[in-house]
JSON list of C-alpha atoms in Angstrom, two decimals:
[
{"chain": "A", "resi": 341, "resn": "UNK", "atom": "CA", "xyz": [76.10, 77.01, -14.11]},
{"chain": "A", "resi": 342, "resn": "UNK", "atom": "CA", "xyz": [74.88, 73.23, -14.61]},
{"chain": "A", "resi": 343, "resn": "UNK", "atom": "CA", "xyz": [71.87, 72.21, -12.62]},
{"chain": "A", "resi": 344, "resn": "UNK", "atom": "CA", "xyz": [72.24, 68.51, -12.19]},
{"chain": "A", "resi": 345, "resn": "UNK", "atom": "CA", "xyz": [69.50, 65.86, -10.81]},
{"chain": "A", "resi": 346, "resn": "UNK", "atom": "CA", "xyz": [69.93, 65.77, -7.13]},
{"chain": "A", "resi": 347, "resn": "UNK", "atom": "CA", "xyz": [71.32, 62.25, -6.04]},
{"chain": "A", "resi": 348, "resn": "UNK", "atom": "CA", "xyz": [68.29, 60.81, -4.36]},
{"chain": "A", "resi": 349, "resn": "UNK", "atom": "CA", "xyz": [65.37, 61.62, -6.16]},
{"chain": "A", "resi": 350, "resn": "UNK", "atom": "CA", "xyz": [63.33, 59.02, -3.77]},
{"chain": "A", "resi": 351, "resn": "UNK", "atom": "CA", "xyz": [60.91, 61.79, -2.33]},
{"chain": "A", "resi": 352, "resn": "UNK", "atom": "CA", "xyz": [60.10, 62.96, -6.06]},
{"chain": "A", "resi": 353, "resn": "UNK", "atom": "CA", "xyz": [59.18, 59.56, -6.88]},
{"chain": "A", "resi": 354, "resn": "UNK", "atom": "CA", "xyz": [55.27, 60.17, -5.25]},
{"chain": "A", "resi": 355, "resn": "UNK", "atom": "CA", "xyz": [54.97, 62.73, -7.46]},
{"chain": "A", "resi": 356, "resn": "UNK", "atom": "CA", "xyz": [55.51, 61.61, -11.21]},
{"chain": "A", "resi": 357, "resn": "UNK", "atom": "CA", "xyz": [54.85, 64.95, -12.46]},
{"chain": "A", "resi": 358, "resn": "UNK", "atom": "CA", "xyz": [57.29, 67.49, -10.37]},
{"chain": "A", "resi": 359, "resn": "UNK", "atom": "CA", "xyz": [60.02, 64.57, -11.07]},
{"chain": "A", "resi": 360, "resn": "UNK", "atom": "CA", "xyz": [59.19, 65.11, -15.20]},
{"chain": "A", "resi": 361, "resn": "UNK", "atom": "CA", "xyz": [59.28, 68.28, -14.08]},
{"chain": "A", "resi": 362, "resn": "UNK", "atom": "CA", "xyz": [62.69, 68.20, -12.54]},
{"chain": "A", "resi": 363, "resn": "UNK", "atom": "CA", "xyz": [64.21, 66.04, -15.19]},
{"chain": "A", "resi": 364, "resn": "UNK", "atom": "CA", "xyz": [62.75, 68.53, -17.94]},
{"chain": "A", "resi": 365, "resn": "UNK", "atom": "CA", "xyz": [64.51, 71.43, -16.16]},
{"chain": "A", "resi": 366, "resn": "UNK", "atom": "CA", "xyz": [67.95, 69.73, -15.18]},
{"chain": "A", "resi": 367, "resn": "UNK", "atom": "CA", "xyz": [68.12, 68.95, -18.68]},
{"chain": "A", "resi": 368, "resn": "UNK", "atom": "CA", "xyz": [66.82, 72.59, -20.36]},
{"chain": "A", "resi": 369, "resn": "UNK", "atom": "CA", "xyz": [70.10, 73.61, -17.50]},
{"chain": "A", "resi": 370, "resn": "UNK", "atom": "CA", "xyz": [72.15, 71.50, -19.10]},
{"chain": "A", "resi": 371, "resn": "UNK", "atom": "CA", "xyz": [71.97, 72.42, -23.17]},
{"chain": "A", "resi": 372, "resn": "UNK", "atom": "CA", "xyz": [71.88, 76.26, -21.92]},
{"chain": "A", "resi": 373, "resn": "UNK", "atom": "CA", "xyz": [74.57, 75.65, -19.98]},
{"chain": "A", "resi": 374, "resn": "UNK", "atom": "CA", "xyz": [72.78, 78.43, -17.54]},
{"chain": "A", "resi": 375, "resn": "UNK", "atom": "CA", "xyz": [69.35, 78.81, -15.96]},
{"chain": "A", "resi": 376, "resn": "UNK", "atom": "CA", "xyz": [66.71, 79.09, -18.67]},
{"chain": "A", "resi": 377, "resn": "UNK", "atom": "CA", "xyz": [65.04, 82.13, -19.06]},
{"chain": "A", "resi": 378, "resn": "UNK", "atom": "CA", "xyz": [61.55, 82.79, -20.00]},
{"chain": "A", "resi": 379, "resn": "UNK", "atom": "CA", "xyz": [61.64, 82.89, -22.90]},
{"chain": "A", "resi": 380, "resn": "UNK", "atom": "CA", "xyz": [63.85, 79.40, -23.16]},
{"chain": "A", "resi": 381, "resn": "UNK", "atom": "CA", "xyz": [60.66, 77.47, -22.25]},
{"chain": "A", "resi": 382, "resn": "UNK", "atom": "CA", "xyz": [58.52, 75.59, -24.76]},
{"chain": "A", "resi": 383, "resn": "UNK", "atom": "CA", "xyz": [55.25, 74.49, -24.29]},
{"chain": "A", "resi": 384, "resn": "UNK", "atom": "CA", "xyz": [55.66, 71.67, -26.46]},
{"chain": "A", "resi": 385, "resn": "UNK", "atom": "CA", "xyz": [58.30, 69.98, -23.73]},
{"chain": "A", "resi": 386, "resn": "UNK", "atom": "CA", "xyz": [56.53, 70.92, -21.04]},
{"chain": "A", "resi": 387, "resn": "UNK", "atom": "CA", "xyz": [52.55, 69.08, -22.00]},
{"chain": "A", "resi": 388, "resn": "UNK", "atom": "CA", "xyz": [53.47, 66.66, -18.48]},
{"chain": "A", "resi": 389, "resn": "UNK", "atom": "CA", "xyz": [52.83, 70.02, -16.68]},
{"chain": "A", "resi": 390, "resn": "UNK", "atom": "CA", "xyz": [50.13, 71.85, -18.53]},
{"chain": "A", "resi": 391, "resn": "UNK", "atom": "CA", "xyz": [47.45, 73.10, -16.80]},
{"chain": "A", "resi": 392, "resn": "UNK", "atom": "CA", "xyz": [49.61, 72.42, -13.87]},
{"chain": "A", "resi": 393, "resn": "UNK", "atom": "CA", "xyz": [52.14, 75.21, -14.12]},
{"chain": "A", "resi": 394, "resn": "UNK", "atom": "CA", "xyz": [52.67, 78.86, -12.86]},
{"chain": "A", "resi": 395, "resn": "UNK", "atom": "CA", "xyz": [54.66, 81.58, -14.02]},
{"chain": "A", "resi": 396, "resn": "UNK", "atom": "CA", "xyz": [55.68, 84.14, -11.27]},
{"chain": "A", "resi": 397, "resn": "UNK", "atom": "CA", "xyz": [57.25, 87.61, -11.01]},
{"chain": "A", "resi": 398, "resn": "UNK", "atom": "CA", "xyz": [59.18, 87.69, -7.36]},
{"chain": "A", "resi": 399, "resn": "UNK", "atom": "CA", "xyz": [58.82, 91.03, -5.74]},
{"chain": "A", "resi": 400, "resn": "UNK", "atom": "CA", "xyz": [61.25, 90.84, -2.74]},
{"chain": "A", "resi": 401, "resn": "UNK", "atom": "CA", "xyz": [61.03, 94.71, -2.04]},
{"chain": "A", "resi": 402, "resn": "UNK", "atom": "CA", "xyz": [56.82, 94.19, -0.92]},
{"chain": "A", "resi": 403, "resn": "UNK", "atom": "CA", "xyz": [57.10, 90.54, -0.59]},
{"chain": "A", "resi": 404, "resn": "UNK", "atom": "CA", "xyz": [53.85, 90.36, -2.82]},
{"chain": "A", "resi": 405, "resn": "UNK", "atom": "CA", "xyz": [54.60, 88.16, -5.86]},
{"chain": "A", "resi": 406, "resn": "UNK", "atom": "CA", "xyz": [52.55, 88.62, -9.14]},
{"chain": "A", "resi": 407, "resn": "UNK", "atom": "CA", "xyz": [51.05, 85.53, -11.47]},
{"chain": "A", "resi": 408, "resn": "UNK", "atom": "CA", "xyz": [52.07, 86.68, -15.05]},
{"chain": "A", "resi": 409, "resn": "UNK", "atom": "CA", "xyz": [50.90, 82.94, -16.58]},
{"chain": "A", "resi": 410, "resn": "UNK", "atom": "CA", "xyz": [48.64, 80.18, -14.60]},
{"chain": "A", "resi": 411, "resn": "UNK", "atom": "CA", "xyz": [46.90, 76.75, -15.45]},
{"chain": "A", "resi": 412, "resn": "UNK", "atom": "CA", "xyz": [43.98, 75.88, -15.48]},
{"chain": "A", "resi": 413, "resn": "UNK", "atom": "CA", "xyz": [44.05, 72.81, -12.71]},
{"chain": "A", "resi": 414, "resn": "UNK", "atom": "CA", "xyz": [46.10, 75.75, -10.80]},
{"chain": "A", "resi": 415, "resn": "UNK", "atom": "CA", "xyz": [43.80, 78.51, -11.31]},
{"chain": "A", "resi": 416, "resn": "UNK", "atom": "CA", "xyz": [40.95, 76.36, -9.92]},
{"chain": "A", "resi": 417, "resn": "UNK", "atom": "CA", "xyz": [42.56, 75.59, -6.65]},
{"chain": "A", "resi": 418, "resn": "UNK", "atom": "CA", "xyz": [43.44, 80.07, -6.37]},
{"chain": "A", "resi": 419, "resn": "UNK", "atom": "CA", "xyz": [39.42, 79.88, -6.01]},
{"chain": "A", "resi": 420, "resn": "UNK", "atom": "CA", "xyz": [39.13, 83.03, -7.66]},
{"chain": "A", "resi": 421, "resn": "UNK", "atom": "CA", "xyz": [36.29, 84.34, -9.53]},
{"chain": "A", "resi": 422, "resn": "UNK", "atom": "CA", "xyz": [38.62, 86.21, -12.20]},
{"chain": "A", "resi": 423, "resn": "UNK", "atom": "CA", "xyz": [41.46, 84.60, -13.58]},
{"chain": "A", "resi": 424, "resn": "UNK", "atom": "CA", "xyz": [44.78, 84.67, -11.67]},
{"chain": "A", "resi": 425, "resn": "UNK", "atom": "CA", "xyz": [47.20, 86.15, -14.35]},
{"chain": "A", "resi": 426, "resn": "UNK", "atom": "CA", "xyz": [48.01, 89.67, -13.54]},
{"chain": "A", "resi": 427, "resn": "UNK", "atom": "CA", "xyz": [46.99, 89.26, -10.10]},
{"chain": "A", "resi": 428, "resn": "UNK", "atom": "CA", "xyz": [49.72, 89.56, -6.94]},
{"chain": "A", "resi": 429, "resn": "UNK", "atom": "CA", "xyz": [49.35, 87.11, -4.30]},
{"chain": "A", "resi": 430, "resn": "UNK", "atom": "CA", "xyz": [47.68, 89.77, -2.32]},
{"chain": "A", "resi": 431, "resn": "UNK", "atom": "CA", "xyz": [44.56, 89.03, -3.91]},
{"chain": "A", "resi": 432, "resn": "UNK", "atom": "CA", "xyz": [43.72, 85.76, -2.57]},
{"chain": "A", "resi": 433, "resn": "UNK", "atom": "CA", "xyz": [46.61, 85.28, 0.34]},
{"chain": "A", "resi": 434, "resn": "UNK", "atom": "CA", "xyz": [46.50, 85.76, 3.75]},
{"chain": "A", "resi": 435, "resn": "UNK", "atom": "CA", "xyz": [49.65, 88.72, 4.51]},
{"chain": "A", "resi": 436, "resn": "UNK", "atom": "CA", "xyz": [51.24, 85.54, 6.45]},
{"chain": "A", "resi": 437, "resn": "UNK", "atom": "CA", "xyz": [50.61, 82.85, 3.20]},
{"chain": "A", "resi": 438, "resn": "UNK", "atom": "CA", "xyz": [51.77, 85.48, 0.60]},
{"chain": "A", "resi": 439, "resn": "UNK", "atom": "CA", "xyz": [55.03, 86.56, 2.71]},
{"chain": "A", "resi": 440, "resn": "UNK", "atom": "CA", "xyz": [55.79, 82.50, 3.34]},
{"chain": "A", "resi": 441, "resn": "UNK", "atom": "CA", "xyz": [55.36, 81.97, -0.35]},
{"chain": "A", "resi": 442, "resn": "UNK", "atom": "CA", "xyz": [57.83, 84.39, -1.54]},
{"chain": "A", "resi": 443, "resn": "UNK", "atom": "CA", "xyz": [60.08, 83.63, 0.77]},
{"chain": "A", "resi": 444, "resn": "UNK", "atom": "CA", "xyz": [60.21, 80.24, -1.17]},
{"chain": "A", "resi": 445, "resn": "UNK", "atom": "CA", "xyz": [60.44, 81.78, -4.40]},
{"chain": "A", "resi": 446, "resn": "UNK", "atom": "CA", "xyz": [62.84, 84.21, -3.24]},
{"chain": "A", "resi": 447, "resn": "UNK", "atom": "CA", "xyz": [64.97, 80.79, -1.82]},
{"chain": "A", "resi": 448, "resn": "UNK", "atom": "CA", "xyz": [64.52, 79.09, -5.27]},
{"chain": "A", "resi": 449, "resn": "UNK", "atom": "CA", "xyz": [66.04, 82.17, -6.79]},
{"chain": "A", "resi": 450, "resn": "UNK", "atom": "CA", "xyz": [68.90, 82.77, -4.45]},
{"chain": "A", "resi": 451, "resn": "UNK", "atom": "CA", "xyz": [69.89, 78.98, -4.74]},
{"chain": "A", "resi": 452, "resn": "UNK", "atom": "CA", "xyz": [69.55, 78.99, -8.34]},
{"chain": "A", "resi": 453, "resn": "UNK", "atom": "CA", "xyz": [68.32, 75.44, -7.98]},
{"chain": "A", "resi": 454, "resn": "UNK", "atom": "CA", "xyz": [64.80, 73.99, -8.34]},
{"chain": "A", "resi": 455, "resn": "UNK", "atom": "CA", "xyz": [63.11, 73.61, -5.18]},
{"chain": "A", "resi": 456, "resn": "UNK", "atom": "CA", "xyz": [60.66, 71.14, -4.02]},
{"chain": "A", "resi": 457, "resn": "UNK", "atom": "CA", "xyz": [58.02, 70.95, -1.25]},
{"chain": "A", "resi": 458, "resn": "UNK", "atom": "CA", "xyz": [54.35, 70.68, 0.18]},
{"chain": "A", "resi": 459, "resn": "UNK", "atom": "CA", "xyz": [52.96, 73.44, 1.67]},
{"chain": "A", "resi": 460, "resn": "UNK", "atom": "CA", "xyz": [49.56, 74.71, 2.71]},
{"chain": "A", "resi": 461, "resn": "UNK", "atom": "CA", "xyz": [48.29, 78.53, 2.69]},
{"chain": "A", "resi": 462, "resn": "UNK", "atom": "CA", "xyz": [45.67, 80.39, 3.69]},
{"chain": "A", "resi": 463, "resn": "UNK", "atom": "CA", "xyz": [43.22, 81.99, 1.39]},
{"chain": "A", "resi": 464, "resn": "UNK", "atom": "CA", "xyz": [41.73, 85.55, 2.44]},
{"chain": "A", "resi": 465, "resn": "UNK", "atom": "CA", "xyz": [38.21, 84.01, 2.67]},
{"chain": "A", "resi": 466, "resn": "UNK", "atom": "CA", "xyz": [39.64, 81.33, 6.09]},
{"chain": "A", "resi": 467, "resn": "UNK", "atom": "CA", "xyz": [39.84, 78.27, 3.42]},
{"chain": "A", "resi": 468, "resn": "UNK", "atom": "CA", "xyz": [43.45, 76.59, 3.08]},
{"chain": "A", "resi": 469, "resn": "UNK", "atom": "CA", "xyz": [44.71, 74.62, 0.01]},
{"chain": "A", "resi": 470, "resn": "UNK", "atom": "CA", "xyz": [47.87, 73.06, -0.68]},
{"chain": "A", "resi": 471, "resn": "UNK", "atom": "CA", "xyz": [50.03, 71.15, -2.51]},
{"chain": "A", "resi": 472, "resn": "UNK", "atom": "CA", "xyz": [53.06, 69.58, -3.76]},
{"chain": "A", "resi": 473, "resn": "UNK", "atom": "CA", "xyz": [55.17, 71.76, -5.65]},
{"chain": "A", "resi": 474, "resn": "UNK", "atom": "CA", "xyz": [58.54, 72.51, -7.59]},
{"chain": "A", "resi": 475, "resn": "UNK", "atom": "CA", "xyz": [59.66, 75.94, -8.31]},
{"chain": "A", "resi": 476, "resn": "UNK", "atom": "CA", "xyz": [62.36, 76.53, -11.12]},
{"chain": "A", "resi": 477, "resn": "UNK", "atom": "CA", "xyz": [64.11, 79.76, -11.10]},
{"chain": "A", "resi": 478, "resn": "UNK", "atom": "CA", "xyz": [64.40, 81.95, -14.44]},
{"chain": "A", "resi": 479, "resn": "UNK", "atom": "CA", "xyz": [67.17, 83.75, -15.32]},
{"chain": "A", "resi": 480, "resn": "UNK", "atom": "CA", "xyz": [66.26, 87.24, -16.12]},
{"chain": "A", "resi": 481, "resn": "UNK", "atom": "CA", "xyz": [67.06, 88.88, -19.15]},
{"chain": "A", "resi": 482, "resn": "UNK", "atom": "CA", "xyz": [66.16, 92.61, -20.88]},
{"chain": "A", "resi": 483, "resn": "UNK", "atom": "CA", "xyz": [65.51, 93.91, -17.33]},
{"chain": "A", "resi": 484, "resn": "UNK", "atom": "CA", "xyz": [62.79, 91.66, -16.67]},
{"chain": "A", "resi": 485, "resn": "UNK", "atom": "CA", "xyz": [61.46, 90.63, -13.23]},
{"chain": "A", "resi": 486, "resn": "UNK", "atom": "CA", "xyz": [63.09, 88.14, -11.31]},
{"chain": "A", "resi": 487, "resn": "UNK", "atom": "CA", "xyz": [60.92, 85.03, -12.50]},
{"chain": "A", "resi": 488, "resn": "UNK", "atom": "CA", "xyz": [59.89, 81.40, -11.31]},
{"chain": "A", "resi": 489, "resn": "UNK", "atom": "CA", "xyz": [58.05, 78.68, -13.34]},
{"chain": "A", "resi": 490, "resn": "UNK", "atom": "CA", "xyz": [56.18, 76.39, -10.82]},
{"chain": "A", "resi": 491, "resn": "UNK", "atom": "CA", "xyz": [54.63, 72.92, -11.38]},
{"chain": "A", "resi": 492, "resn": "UNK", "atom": "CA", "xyz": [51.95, 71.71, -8.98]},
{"chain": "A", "resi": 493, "resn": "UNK", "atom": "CA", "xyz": [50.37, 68.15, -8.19]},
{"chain": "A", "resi": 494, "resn": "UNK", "atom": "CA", "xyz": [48.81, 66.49, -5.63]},
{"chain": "A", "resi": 495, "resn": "UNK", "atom": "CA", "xyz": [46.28, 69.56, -4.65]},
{"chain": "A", "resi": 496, "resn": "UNK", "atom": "CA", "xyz": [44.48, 69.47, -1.05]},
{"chain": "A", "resi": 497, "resn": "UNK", "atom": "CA", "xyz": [41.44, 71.76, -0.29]},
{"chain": "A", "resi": 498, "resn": "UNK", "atom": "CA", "xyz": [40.28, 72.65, 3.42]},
{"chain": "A", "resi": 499, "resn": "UNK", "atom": "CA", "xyz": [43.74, 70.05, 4.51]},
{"chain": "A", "resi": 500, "resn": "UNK", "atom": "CA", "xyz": [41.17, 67.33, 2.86]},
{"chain": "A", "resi": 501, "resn": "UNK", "atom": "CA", "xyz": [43.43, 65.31, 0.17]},
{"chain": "A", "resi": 502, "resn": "UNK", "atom": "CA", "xyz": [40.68, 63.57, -1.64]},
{"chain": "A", "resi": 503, "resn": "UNK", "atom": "CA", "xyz": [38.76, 66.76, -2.07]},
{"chain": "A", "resi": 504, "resn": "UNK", "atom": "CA", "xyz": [41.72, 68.25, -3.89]},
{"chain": "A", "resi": 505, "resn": "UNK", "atom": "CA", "xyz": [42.26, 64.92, -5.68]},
{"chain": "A", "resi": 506, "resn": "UNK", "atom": "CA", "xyz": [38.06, 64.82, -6.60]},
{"chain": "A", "resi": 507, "resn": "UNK", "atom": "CA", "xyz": [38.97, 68.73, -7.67]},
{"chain": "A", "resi": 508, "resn": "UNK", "atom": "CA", "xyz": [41.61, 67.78, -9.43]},
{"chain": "A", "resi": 509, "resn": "UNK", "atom": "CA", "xyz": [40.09, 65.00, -11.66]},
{"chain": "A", "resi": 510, "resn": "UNK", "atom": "CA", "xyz": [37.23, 66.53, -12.56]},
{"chain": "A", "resi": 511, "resn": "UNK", "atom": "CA", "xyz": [39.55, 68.91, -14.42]},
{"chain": "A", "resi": 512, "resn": "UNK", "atom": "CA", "xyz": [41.22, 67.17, -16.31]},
{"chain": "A", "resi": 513, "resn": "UNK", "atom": "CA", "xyz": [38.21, 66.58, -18.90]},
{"chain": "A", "resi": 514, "resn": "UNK", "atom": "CA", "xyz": [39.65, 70.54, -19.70]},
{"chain": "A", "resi": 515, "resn": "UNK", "atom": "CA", "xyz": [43.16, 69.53, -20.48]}
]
């Protein structure tokens, strides 16, 4: 199955990353000549997303997905006081948040197409943070999860965009 840039990639253009991001993927589609897996994705043609990427098991059975890799830019905006990876979405998700978001991954998955979007959820301690988002399906291989690789940008904290922007610059001196 080819994965080929959508025609209008106008709403992508705001966000410079997730549209490396989609270009990167359509293209890893395209020499596979199938949906990368895992193990198909190097870090070295990916440095446009690091710090900015997630890697997700989907759990449709409890609807509670769990981090298996997360950046550091990402990891910031979780506001958790342990890292992320290993973690299910339970641990920092509203029930409502962390059933919305796999619904999404499960979407990305059953389309077998990248999907883009903004979205806000709701953290367990009543704060919200969002963002802009694309999530690139996996394909699984050696009985492995079900899998998603997701790059982030333009962060919001509290539904305040120049706080997550602020947030988001000031971490950059890391990457």
């Amino acid at each position: 199955m080819f994965i080929s840039a959508q025609s209008d990639l106008s709403e992508l253009k705001e966000y410079p990353r997730l549209l490396d991001g989609w270009h990167w993927y359509s293209g890893l589609c395209e020499k596979l000549r199938r949906l990368p897996s895992r193990q198909d994705i190097n870090p070295l043609d990916i440095k446009f997303a690091l710090g900015y990427e997630m890697l997700v098991e989907n759990d449709r059975q409890t609807q509670n997905p769990r981090v298996r890799l997360i950046g550091i830019v990402a990891e910031e905006f979780m506001g958790l006081s342990v890292s992320a990876t290993g973690k299910t979405y339970d641990t920092f998700l509203t029930d409502e948040s962390r059933v919305t978001a796999c619904g999404k991954l499960t979407e990305a998955l059953d389309e077998g197409k990248p999907l883009f979007g903004t979205t806000t959820y709701a953290r367990k301690d009543g704060r919200t943070f969002g963002y802009a988002r694309l999530i690139c399906p996996l394909h699984s291989q050696n009985n492995e999860p079900e899998m998603v690789f997701i790059i982030f940008q333009a962060f919001t904290e509290n539904e305040d965009r120049e706080t997550g922007a602020k947030k988001e610059e000031a971490m950059k001196r890391w990457l």
